[in-house]
Coordinates of C-alpha atoms and ligand atoms in Angstrom, one line a residue:
M1 CA 0.1 0.2 -0.1
K2 CA 1.0 3.5 -0.2
V3 CA 0.8 5.5 3.1
L4 CA 1.3 8.7 4.1
V5 CA 3.1 8.9 7.4
S6 CA 2.4 12.3 9.3
G7 CA 4.8 12.5 12.0
G8 CA 7.2 10.0 10.0
A9 CA 10.5 11.7 11.3
G10 CA 10.0 11.4 14.9
Y11 CA 10.8 8.4 17.4
I12 CA 8.4 5.9 16.5
G13 CA 7.9 7.3 13.0
T14 CA 11.3 6.6 11.9
H15 CA 11.0 2.9 13.1
T16 CA 7.7 2.5 11.3
L17 CA 9.0 3.6 8.1
V18 CA 11.6 1.0 8.2
E19 CA 9.1 -1.8 9.0
L20 CA 6.8 -0.4 6.3
I21 CA 9.4 -0.3 3.7
S22 CA 10.7 -3.7 4.5
A23 CA 7.0 -5.4 4.2
G24 CA 7.0 -3.7 0.7
H25 CA 5.0 -0.6 1.3
E26 CA 5.5 2.5 -0.1
V27 CA 5.6 5.7 2.0
V28 CA 5.6 9.3 2.0
V29 CA 6.5 11.4 5.2
Y30 CA 4.7 14.6 6.4
D31 CA 6.6 16.4 9.2
N32 CA 7.0 19.9 10.1
F33 CA 10.2 18.8 12.0
C34 CA 9.2 20.6 15.3
N35 CA 10.3 17.5 17.3
S36 CA 12.6 15.8 15.1
S37 CA 15.6 16.4 12.5
P38 CA 15.7 15.7 8.6
R39 CA 18.6 13.6 9.5
A40 CA 16.6 11.0 11.1
I41 CA 15.0 10.5 7.5
T42 CA 18.4 10.4 6.0
R43 CA 19.5 7.5 8.7
V44 CA 16.0 5.8 7.5
E45 CA 17.5 6.3 4.1
E46 CA 20.6 4.4 4.8
L47 CA 18.9 1.6 6.6
V48 CA 16.4 1.0 3.9
G49 CA 18.6 1.5 0.8
Q50 CA 16.2 3.8 -0.9
K51 CA 15.0 7.5 -0.9
V52 CA 12.0 8.3 1.5
P53 CA 9.8 11.1 -0.2
V54 CA 9.2 14.1 2.4
V55 CA 6.9 16.6 2.5
R56 CA 7.7 19.6 4.8
G57 CA 4.5 20.6 6.3
D58 CA 2.2 21.2 9.2
I59 CA -1.2 19.2 9.7
R60 CA -2.6 22.0 10.6
D61 CA -2.0 23.7 7.2
R62 CA -4.7 22.5 4.9
A63 CA -3.4 23.9 1.5
C64 CA -0.4 22.0 2.0
L65 CA -2.1 18.6 3.1
D66 CA -4.2 19.1 -0.2
R67 CA -1.1 19.6 -2.0
A68 CA 0.7 16.7 -0.6
F69 CA -2.9 14.3 -1.4
A70 CA -3.2 15.7 -4.7
K71 CA 0.8 14.8 -5.7
H72 CA 1.1 11.4 -4.2
S73 CA -1.9 9.0 -4.5
V74 CA -2.1 7.4 -1.2
E75 CA -4.3 4.8 0.3
A76 CA -4.1 5.2 3.8
V77 CA -2.4 7.4 6.5
I78 CA -0.6 6.8 9.5
H79 CA -0.8 9.5 12.0
F80 CA 1.9 10.1 14.4
A81 CA 2.1 13.9 14.1
G82 CA 1.4 15.6 17.2
L83 CA 2.8 17.0 20.8
K84 CA 3.7 14.3 23.4
A85 CA 5.1 16.0 26.4
V86 CA 3.0 15.7 29.4
G87 CA 4.4 18.3 31.7
E88 CA 4.5 21.0 28.7
S89 CA 0.8 20.2 28.1
Y90 CA -0.1 21.5 31.5
R91 CA 1.6 24.8 30.9
Q92 CA 0.6 25.0 27.3
P93 CA -2.8 23.2 27.0
L94 CA -3.9 25.4 23.9
S95 CA -0.8 24.3 21.7
Y96 CA -1.8 20.8 22.6
Y97 CA -5.1 21.1 21.4
D98 CA -4.1 23.0 18.4
N99 CA -1.6 20.5 17.3
N100 CA -3.3 17.3 18.3
V101 CA -7.1 18.1 17.8
I102 CA -7.2 20.8 15.6
G103 CA -4.2 19.3 13.5
T104 CA -6.3 15.8 13.4
Q105 CA -9.1 17.8 12.5
R106 CA -7.7 19.3 9.4
L107 CA -5.9 16.0 8.2
L108 CA -9.2 14.0 8.4
E109 CA -10.9 16.9 6.7
A110 CA -8.1 16.9 3.7
M111 CA -8.1 12.9 4.0
E112 CA -12.0 13.2 3.2
E113 CA -11.4 15.7 0.5
A114 CA -8.9 13.3 -1.4
G115 CA -11.1 10.4 -0.8
V116 CA -8.4 8.6 1.6
R117 CA -10.5 7.2 4.2
S118 CA -8.3 4.9 6.1
I119 CA -6.3 5.7 9.2
V120 CA -4.3 4.1 11.7
F121 CA -3.9 6.7 14.7
S122 CA -1.4 6.9 17.7
S123 CA -3.3 6.8 20.7
S124 CA -1.8 5.9 24.2
A125 CA -3.2 4.1 27.3
T126 CA -3.4 7.4 29.1
V127 CA -7.0 7.3 27.7
Y128 CA -7.9 4.7 30.2
G129 CA -7.6 7.3 32.8
E130 CA -6.9 7.5 36.4
D131 CA -9.6 5.2 37.7
A132 CA -9.4 2.3 35.3
P133 CA -8.5 -1.3 36.8
V134 CA -5.3 -3.2 35.9
P135 CA -4.7 -4.4 33.2
Y136 CA -6.2 -2.2 30.6
V137 CA -8.5 -3.5 28.4
E138 CA -10.1 -2.2 25.2
A139 CA -13.6 -3.0 26.2
M140 CA -13.5 -0.8 29.4
G141 CA -13.6 2.5 27.2
R142 CA -11.9 5.5 27.6
G143 CA -11.7 7.1 31.4
R144 CA -10.7 10.6 32.5
P145 CA -7.2 11.5 31.4
S146 CA -5.2 13.0 34.3
N147 CA -3.5 15.6 31.8
P148 CA -4.3 18.1 28.9
Y149 CA -2.0 15.7 26.6
G150 CA -4.2 12.9 27.2
A151 CA -7.4 14.8 26.7
T152 CA -6.3 15.3 23.4
K153 CA -5.7 11.5 22.5
A154 CA -9.3 10.8 24.0
V155 CA -10.9 14.1 22.0
V156 CA -9.2 12.6 18.6
E157 CA -10.5 9.0 19.3
Q158 CA -14.0 10.2 19.6
M159 CA -13.8 12.6 16.7
I160 CA -12.6 9.4 14.6
E161 CA -15.2 7.2 16.1
D162 CA -18.0 9.7 15.4
L163 CA -16.7 10.2 11.8
A164 CA -16.6 6.5 11.2
R165 CA -20.1 6.3 12.4
A166 CA -21.2 8.8 10.4
D167 CA -19.6 7.7 7.0
S168 CA -19.1 3.9 6.9
R169 CA -16.6 4.2 4.1
W170 CA -14.2 5.3 7.0
S171 CA -12.0 2.7 8.5
A172 CA -9.8 3.5 11.4
S173 CA -7.5 1.6 13.8
L174 CA -7.0 3.6 17.2
L175 CA -3.6 2.1 18.6
R176 CA -3.1 2.6 22.3
Y177 CA 0.8 2.5 23.0
F178 CA 1.8 1.9 26.6
N179 CA 5.5 2.7 27.3
P180 CA 7.6 2.6 24.0
I181 CA 11.4 2.1 24.5
G182 CA 14.5 1.0 22.9
A183 CA 15.9 1.7 19.2
H184 CA 16.7 0.2 16.0
P185 CA 19.1 -2.7 16.5
S186 CA 21.2 -1.2 14.1
G187 CA 21.9 1.8 16.4
R188 CA 21.3 4.2 13.6
I189 CA 17.9 5.6 14.6
G190 CA 16.2 6.2 18.1
E191 CA 14.7 8.4 20.5
D192 CA 16.4 12.2 20.6
P193 CA 14.6 14.2 23.3
Q194 CA 15.1 17.7 22.9
G195 CA 16.5 19.2 26.3
I196 CA 16.1 17.2 29.5
P197 CA 14.3 14.0 28.6
N198 CA 11.1 13.6 30.7
N199 CA 10.6 9.8 30.2
L200 CA 12.6 7.2 31.9
L201 CA 14.8 5.2 29.7
P202 CA 16.0 8.4 27.7
F203 CA 17.0 10.0 31.1
I204 CA 18.8 6.6 32.2
S205 CA 20.8 6.5 29.0
Q206 CA 21.9 10.0 29.4
V207 CA 22.9 9.4 32.9
A208 CA 24.9 6.6 31.4
V209 CA 26.4 8.3 28.6
G210 CA 27.6 11.2 31.2
R211 CA 25.5 14.0 29.7
L212 CA 23.3 13.9 33.0
P213 CA 24.6 13.4 36.6
E214 CA 22.1 11.2 38.0
L215 CA 18.7 9.8 38.0
S216 CA 15.6 11.1 40.4
I217 CA 13.3 8.4 40.8
F218 CA 9.9 9.7 41.6
G219 CA 8.8 8.0 44.6
D220 CA 9.4 5.0 46.3
D221 CA 6.2 4.8 48.4
Y222 CA 3.7 3.6 45.6
P223 CA 1.6 0.1 46.6
T224 CA 3.9 -1.9 44.0
R225 CA 6.5 -4.8 44.8
D226 CA 9.5 -2.2 45.6
G227 CA 7.7 1.1 45.9
T228 CA 8.4 2.4 42.6
C229 CA 5.7 2.9 39.9
E230 CA 5.3 0.1 37.6
R231 CA 4.9 0.3 33.5
D232 CA 4.1 -1.9 30.3
Y233 CA 7.3 -1.2 28.3
L234 CA 7.7 -2.2 24.7
H235 CA 10.2 -2.2 22.0
V236 CA 9.5 0.4 19.3
V237 CA 10.4 -2.0 16.8
D238 CA 7.7 -4.2 18.3
L239 CA 5.5 -1.2 18.2
A240 CA 6.2 -0.4 14.6
V241 CA 5.3 -3.8 13.4
G242 CA 2.1 -3.5 14.9
H243 CA 1.5 -0.6 12.8
V244 CA 2.2 -2.6 9.8
K245 CA -0.2 -5.2 11.1
A246 CA -2.9 -2.8 11.7
L247 CA -2.5 -1.2 8.3
E248 CA -2.5 -4.6 6.4
A249 CA -5.4 -6.0 8.6
K250 CA -7.4 -3.0 6.6
K251 CA -6.5 -4.7 3.4
G252 CA -9.3 -6.7 1.9
M253 CA -11.6 -5.6 5.3
T254 CA -15.1 -6.1 4.2
S255 CA -16.7 -3.8 7.1
S256 CA -15.2 -0.9 8.0
G257 CA -15.5 1.1 11.0
V258 CA -13.0 1.6 14.1
A259 CA -11.2 -1.1 15.9
T260 CA -9.0 -0.2 19.1
Y261 CA -5.9 -2.0 20.5
N262 CA -3.7 -1.9 23.2
L263 CA -0.1 -2.3 21.8
G264 CA 1.8 -3.5 25.0
T265 CA 3.6 -6.4 26.3
G266 CA 1.1 -7.4 29.0
R267 CA 3.8 -7.1 32.0
G268 CA 4.6 -4.6 34.0
T269 CA 8.4 -3.3 35.1
T270 CA 8.9 -1.2 38.0
V271 CA 11.4 1.9 38.0
L272 CA 14.2 0.2 40.0
E273 CA 13.8 -3.2 37.9
M274 CA 14.5 -0.9 34.9
V275 CA 17.5 0.7 36.4
R276 CA 18.9 -2.6 37.5
S277 CA 18.1 -4.3 34.0
F278 CA 20.0 -1.3 32.2
V279 CA 22.7 -1.8 34.3
Q280 CA 23.0 -5.4 34.1
V281 CA 22.5 -5.3 30.4
T282 CA 25.1 -2.5 29.8
G283 CA 27.5 -2.7 32.3
Q284 CA 27.1 1.1 33.0
R285 CA 26.8 3.0 36.3
V286 CA 23.6 4.8 36.8
P287 CA 23.8 6.9 40.3
Y288 CA 20.1 7.5 41.3
R289 CA 18.3 9.2 44.0
I290 CA 14.7 8.8 45.4
V291 CA 12.9 12.1 45.3
S292 CA 9.1 12.8 45.9
R293 CA 6.4 11.7 43.6
R294 CA 5.7 13.3 40.2
E295 CA 2.4 15.0 39.7
G296 CA -0.1 12.9 38.1
D297 CA 1.9 9.7 37.8
L298 CA -0.3 6.3 38.3
P299 CA 1.4 3.8 40.7
A300 CA 1.0 1.1 38.1
F301 CA -0.7 -0.1 34.8
W302 CA 0.1 -2.6 31.9
A303 CA -2.0 -4.0 29.0
D304 CA -4.2 -6.7 28.4
A305 CA -2.6 -7.2 25.0
S306 CA -4.9 -10.3 23.8
K307 CA -6.8 -8.4 21.6
A308 CA -4.1 -7.5 19.1
R309 CA -2.9 -10.7 19.5
L310 CA -6.1 -12.6 18.2
E311 CA -7.4 -9.9 15.8
L312 CA -4.2 -8.7 14.2
G313 CA -1.6 -11.8 14.7
W314 CA 0.5 -9.3 16.8
S315 CA 2.3 -9.7 19.9
A316 CA 5.3 -8.2 21.2
E317 CA 8.3 -10.4 20.8
K318 CA 11.6 -8.5 22.4
T319 CA 12.6 -8.8 25.6
L320 CA 13.3 -6.2 28.4
E321 CA 17.2 -7.0 27.7
D322 CA 16.6 -6.5 24.0
M323 CA 15.3 -2.5 25.1
M324 CA 18.2 -2.0 27.1
R325 CA 20.8 -3.2 24.9
D326 CA 19.4 -1.5 21.8
S327 CA 18.5 1.7 23.5
W328 CA 22.5 1.6 25.0
R329 CA 23.8 0.9 21.1
W330 CA 21.9 4.0 20.0
Q331 CA 22.7 6.4 23.1
S332 CA 26.4 5.4 23.1
A333 CA 26.9 5.6 19.2
N334 CA 25.0 8.7 19.3
P335 CA 25.6 10.8 22.7
E336 CA 24.1 14.1 21.1
G337 CA 21.4 12.2 19.0
Y338 CA 21.0 13.1 15.6
G339 CA 22.6 16.7 16.6
G340 CA 25.8 15.1 17.2
Ligands
NAD401 P1 7.8 12.4 18.1 O1 7.8 13.6 19.0 O2 9.2 11.8 18.2 O3 7.5 12.4 16.9 C1 6.2 13.3 16.5 C2 6.4 13.8 15.1 O4 5.3 14.7 14.5 C3 7.8 14.6 15.0 O5 8.7 14.5 13.8 C4 7.3 16.3 14.9 O6 7.9 17.2 14.6 C5 6.0 15.8 14.2 N1 5.0 17.0 14.5 C6 4.5 17.4 15.5 N2 3.3 18.4 15.4 C7 3.4 18.6 14.1 C8 2.6 19.0 13.3 N3 1.5 20.0 13.5 N4 2.5 19.2 12.1 C9 3.4 18.1 11.3 N5 4.3 17.3 12.1 C10 4.2 17.5 13.4 O7 6.7 11.5 19.4 P2 6.7 9.8 19.0 O8 7.3 9.6 20.4 O9 7.2 9.6 17.8 O10 5.2 10.0 19.0 C11 4.6 9.6 17.8 C12 2.8 9.5 18.3 O11 2.7 8.7 19.1 C13 2.4 11.2 18.9 O12 1.4 11.2 18.5 C14 2.4 10.6 20.1 O13 1.7 11.4 21.1 C15 2.0 9.0 20.2 N6 2.5 8.5 21.5 C16 3.7 8.3 21.8 C17 4.0 7.6 23.0 C18 5.7 7.7 23.4 O14 5.8 7.2 24.7 N7 6.5 8.2 22.7 C19 3.4 7.1 23.7 C20 1.8 6.9 23.4 C21 1.5 7.8 22.2
WQD402 C1 7.7 6.0 33.8 C2 7.9 5.7 35.1 C3 8.0 7.8 36.6 C4 11.5 9.7 34.4 C5 4.5 9.1 29.3 C6 3.2 9.2 29.4 C7 2.5 8.5 28.2 C8 3.3 7.9 27.4 C9 4.7 7.6 27.8 C10 2.9 9.3 25.3 C11 7.0 6.6 36.0 C12 9.4 7.3 36.4 C13 10.5 8.8 35.0 C14 12.3 10.2 35.8 C15 11.3 8.7 37.0 N1 3.5 9.0 26.2 N2 10.7 8.4 35.9 N3 12.2 9.4 36.9 O1 4.9 8.8 32.5 O2 4.4 6.1 32.2 O3 4.1 7.7 30.5 O4 5.2 8.5 28.7 O5 3.0 9.9 24.3 O6 1.2 9.2 27.9 O7 2.1 9.7 30.4 O8 6.4 7.2 31.3 O9 8.8 7.5 31.1 O10 7.5 9.3 32.0 O11 7.8 7.5 33.4 O12 11.4 7.9 38.2 O13 13.5 11.0 35.5 O14 9.4 6.1 35.4 O15 7.8 8.4 37.7 O16 6.9 5.8 36.9 P1 4.9 7.8 31.8 P2 7.9 8.2 31.9

């Protein structure tokens, strides 16, 4: 299939490009590079041995989207573009609604105009909200997300569901990611956060590589086995393969509509277990200190991953050791990310 990949230059987007192209699909990237570098695309081109067409544009720019759809006859969109920093979303909620909600609305309008009615959307486990019991199951529906970022994901899910209900020609997969980490095993592409990382593994890697002095662990008094928070970490390459499976499931699909899938491993790991595993696999030192809890953190959540296994034939295959080894390969070979 020919696929437009919005946000294709980002962390998950680049890994998905590699898996899409390896599976024989054609891609066009649509990205404004607000949180990524064109160098990431060059690295993807090196990995796959072919050029990757790129449209530099914003998803809020309808005219630019229309030109992209007119130039490239795509059959589906994988939609990664958006802002994703939870802390920043508290400080700049309007920017999050503008990029994530209005941006997606513009994209859906342009798709409608171009007659492209198939979309795979990057959603998040955060849509289950603060009060959901674990493990999270798709049938539970959406709860009350604890932050504006999560709220934008819930609104977009609803918008896509409403659209598909109004017009049966639309087909959508809402993929709820748990905690993606790791990097391509080549060490050529990986996560390159701007500034101080918000997420755990990029922070650990930057401590190990000497960019940051120590890790602050946010709380050790949670009701978990060692008192630190528990999450469902999955390898970004497994996640990327999940997108290919979701896309291919649409092919030959007789009924349209919306399908929602958790993409996670089904297993939780605590923060202390993450640090220990990283140290064990890489042999690096990771000094840490326990500090107070971070606002908005939930004690523990992980996926019930059975729906994606049964309906998409997808399950996470890589181990925590793979995630640590590949993260470190990327970080140690590219200490300054794509900027180095
Ligand atoms: P990322 O920031 O690395 O990639 C997002 C890409 O979108 C970047 O290349 C950025 O330049 C581009 N972009 C942002 N706003 C845009 C706009 N208005 N127009 C055009 N391009 C724009 O993030 P990621 O980690 O690859 O995440 C991809 C998607 O997955 C996001 O929607 C994110 O919310 C979602 N998600 C990520 C995680 C995670 O932990 N990384 C978890 C759940 C969901
Ligand atoms: C994991 C654990 C922290 C950093 C967020 C978003 C979610 C999704 C993924 C989407 C937590 C602890 C972290 C640090 C720490 N993003 N931690 N010290 O919060 O589960 O999920 O990212 O696009 O929507 O909410 O991931 O990696 O930030 O934190 O102790 O310096 O590590 O408290 O328990 P989180 P995370």
